[in-house]
Short mmCIF file of C-alpha atoms in Angstrom, two decimals:
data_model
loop_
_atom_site.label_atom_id
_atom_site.label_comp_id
_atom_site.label_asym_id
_atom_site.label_seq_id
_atom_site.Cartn_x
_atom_site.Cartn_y
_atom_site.Cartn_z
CA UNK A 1060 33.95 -13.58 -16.69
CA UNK A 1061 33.40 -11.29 -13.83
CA UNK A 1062 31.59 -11.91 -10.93
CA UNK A 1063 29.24 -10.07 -8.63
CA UNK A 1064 31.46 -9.14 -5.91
CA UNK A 1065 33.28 -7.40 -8.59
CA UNK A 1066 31.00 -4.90 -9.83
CA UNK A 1067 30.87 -1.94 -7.40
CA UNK A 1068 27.98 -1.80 -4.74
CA UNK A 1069 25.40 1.31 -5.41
CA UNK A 1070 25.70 3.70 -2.78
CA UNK A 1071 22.58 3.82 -1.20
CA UNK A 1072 23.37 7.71 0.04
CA UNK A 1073 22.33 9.69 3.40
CA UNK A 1074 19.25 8.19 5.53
CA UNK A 1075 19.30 10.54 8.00
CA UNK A 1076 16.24 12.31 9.08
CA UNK A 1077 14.78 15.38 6.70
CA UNK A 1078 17.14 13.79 3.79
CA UNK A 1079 15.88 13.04 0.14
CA UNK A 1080 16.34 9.56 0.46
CA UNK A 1081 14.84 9.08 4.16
CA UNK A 1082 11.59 11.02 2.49
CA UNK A 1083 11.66 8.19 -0.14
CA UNK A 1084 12.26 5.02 1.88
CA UNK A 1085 8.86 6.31 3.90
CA UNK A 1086 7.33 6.56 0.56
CA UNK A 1087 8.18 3.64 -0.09
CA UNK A 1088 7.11 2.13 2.85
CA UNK A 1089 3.60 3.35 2.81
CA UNK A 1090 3.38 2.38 -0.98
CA UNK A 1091 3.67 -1.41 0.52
CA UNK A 1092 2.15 -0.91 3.55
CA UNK A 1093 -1.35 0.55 1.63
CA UNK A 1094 -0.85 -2.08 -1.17
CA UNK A 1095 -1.26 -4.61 1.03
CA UNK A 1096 -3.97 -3.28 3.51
CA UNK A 1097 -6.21 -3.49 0.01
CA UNK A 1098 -5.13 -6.68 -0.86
CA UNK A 1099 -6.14 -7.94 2.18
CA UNK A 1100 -9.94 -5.80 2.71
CA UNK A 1101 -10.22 -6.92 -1.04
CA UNK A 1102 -9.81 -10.79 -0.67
CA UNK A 1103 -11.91 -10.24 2.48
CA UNK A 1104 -14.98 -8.68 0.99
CA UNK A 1105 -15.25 -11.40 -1.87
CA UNK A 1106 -15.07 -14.18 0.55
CA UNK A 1107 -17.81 -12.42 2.44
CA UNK A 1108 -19.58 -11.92 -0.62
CA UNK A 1109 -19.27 -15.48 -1.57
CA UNK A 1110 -20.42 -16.62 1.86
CA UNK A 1111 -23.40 -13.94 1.99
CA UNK A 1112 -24.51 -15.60 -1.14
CA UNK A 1113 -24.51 -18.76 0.75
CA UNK A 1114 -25.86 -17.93 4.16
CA UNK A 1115 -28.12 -14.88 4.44
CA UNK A 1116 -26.32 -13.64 7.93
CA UNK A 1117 -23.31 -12.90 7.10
CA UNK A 1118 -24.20 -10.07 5.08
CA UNK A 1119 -23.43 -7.61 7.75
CA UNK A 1120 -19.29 -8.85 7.14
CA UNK A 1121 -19.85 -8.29 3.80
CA UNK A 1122 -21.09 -4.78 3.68
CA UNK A 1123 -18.38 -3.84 6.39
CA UNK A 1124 -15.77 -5.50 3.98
CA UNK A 1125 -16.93 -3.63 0.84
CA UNK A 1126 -16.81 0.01 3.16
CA UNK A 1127 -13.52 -0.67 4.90
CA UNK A 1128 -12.11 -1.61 1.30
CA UNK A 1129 -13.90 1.66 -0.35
CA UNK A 1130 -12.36 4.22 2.40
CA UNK A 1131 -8.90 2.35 2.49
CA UNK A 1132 -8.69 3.04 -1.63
CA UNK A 1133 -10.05 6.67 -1.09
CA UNK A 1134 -7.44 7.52 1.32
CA UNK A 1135 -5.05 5.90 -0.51
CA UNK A 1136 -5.86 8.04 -3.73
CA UNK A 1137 -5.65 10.97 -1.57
CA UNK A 1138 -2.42 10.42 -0.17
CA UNK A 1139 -0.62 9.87 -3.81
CA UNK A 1140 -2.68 12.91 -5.21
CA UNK A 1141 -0.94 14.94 -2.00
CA UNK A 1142 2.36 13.45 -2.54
CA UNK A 1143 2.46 14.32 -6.18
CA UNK A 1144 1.64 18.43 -5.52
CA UNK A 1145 4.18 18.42 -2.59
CA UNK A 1146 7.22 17.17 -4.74
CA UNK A 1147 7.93 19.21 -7.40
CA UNK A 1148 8.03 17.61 -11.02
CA UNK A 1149 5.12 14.86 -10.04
CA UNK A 1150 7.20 11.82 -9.54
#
């Protein structure tokens, strides 16, 4: 039976700046940063949707919700369509 400190670690190569890697890790990075910055407008504009349906004032939240939500996903869409022409082979 072998353990886990005996299989040999992956080497995680070269992070230094203008490498392959170091391009990816940023990548990477916005993929999670974006992800969640939707996640969060989203939940946001359906609880202000829910309460608008409640209470006629706080339709104003809602609408911002919805718009902040609708250019976050637009410039998201835009950066991955700009990602995939600058590196050849798509991803």
């Amino acid at each position: 039976m072998s353990s886990r400190k005996d299989a040999p670690a992956p080497e995680i190569g070269v992070l230094a700046p203008g490498t392959e890697q170091r391009d990816r890790l940023r990548s990477r990075f916005s993929d999670i940063a974006w992800t969640s910055l939707c996640a969060v407008l989203a939940v946001w504009a359906v609880l202000e949707s829910i309460g608008s349906a409640r209470e006629s004032a706080r339709w104003v939240y809602c609408g911002v919700a919805w718009v902040l939500l609708a250019v976050a996903l637009a410039t998201r869409v835009a950066a991955v369509r700009r990602r995939a022409r600058s590196v050849p082979g798509g991803r």
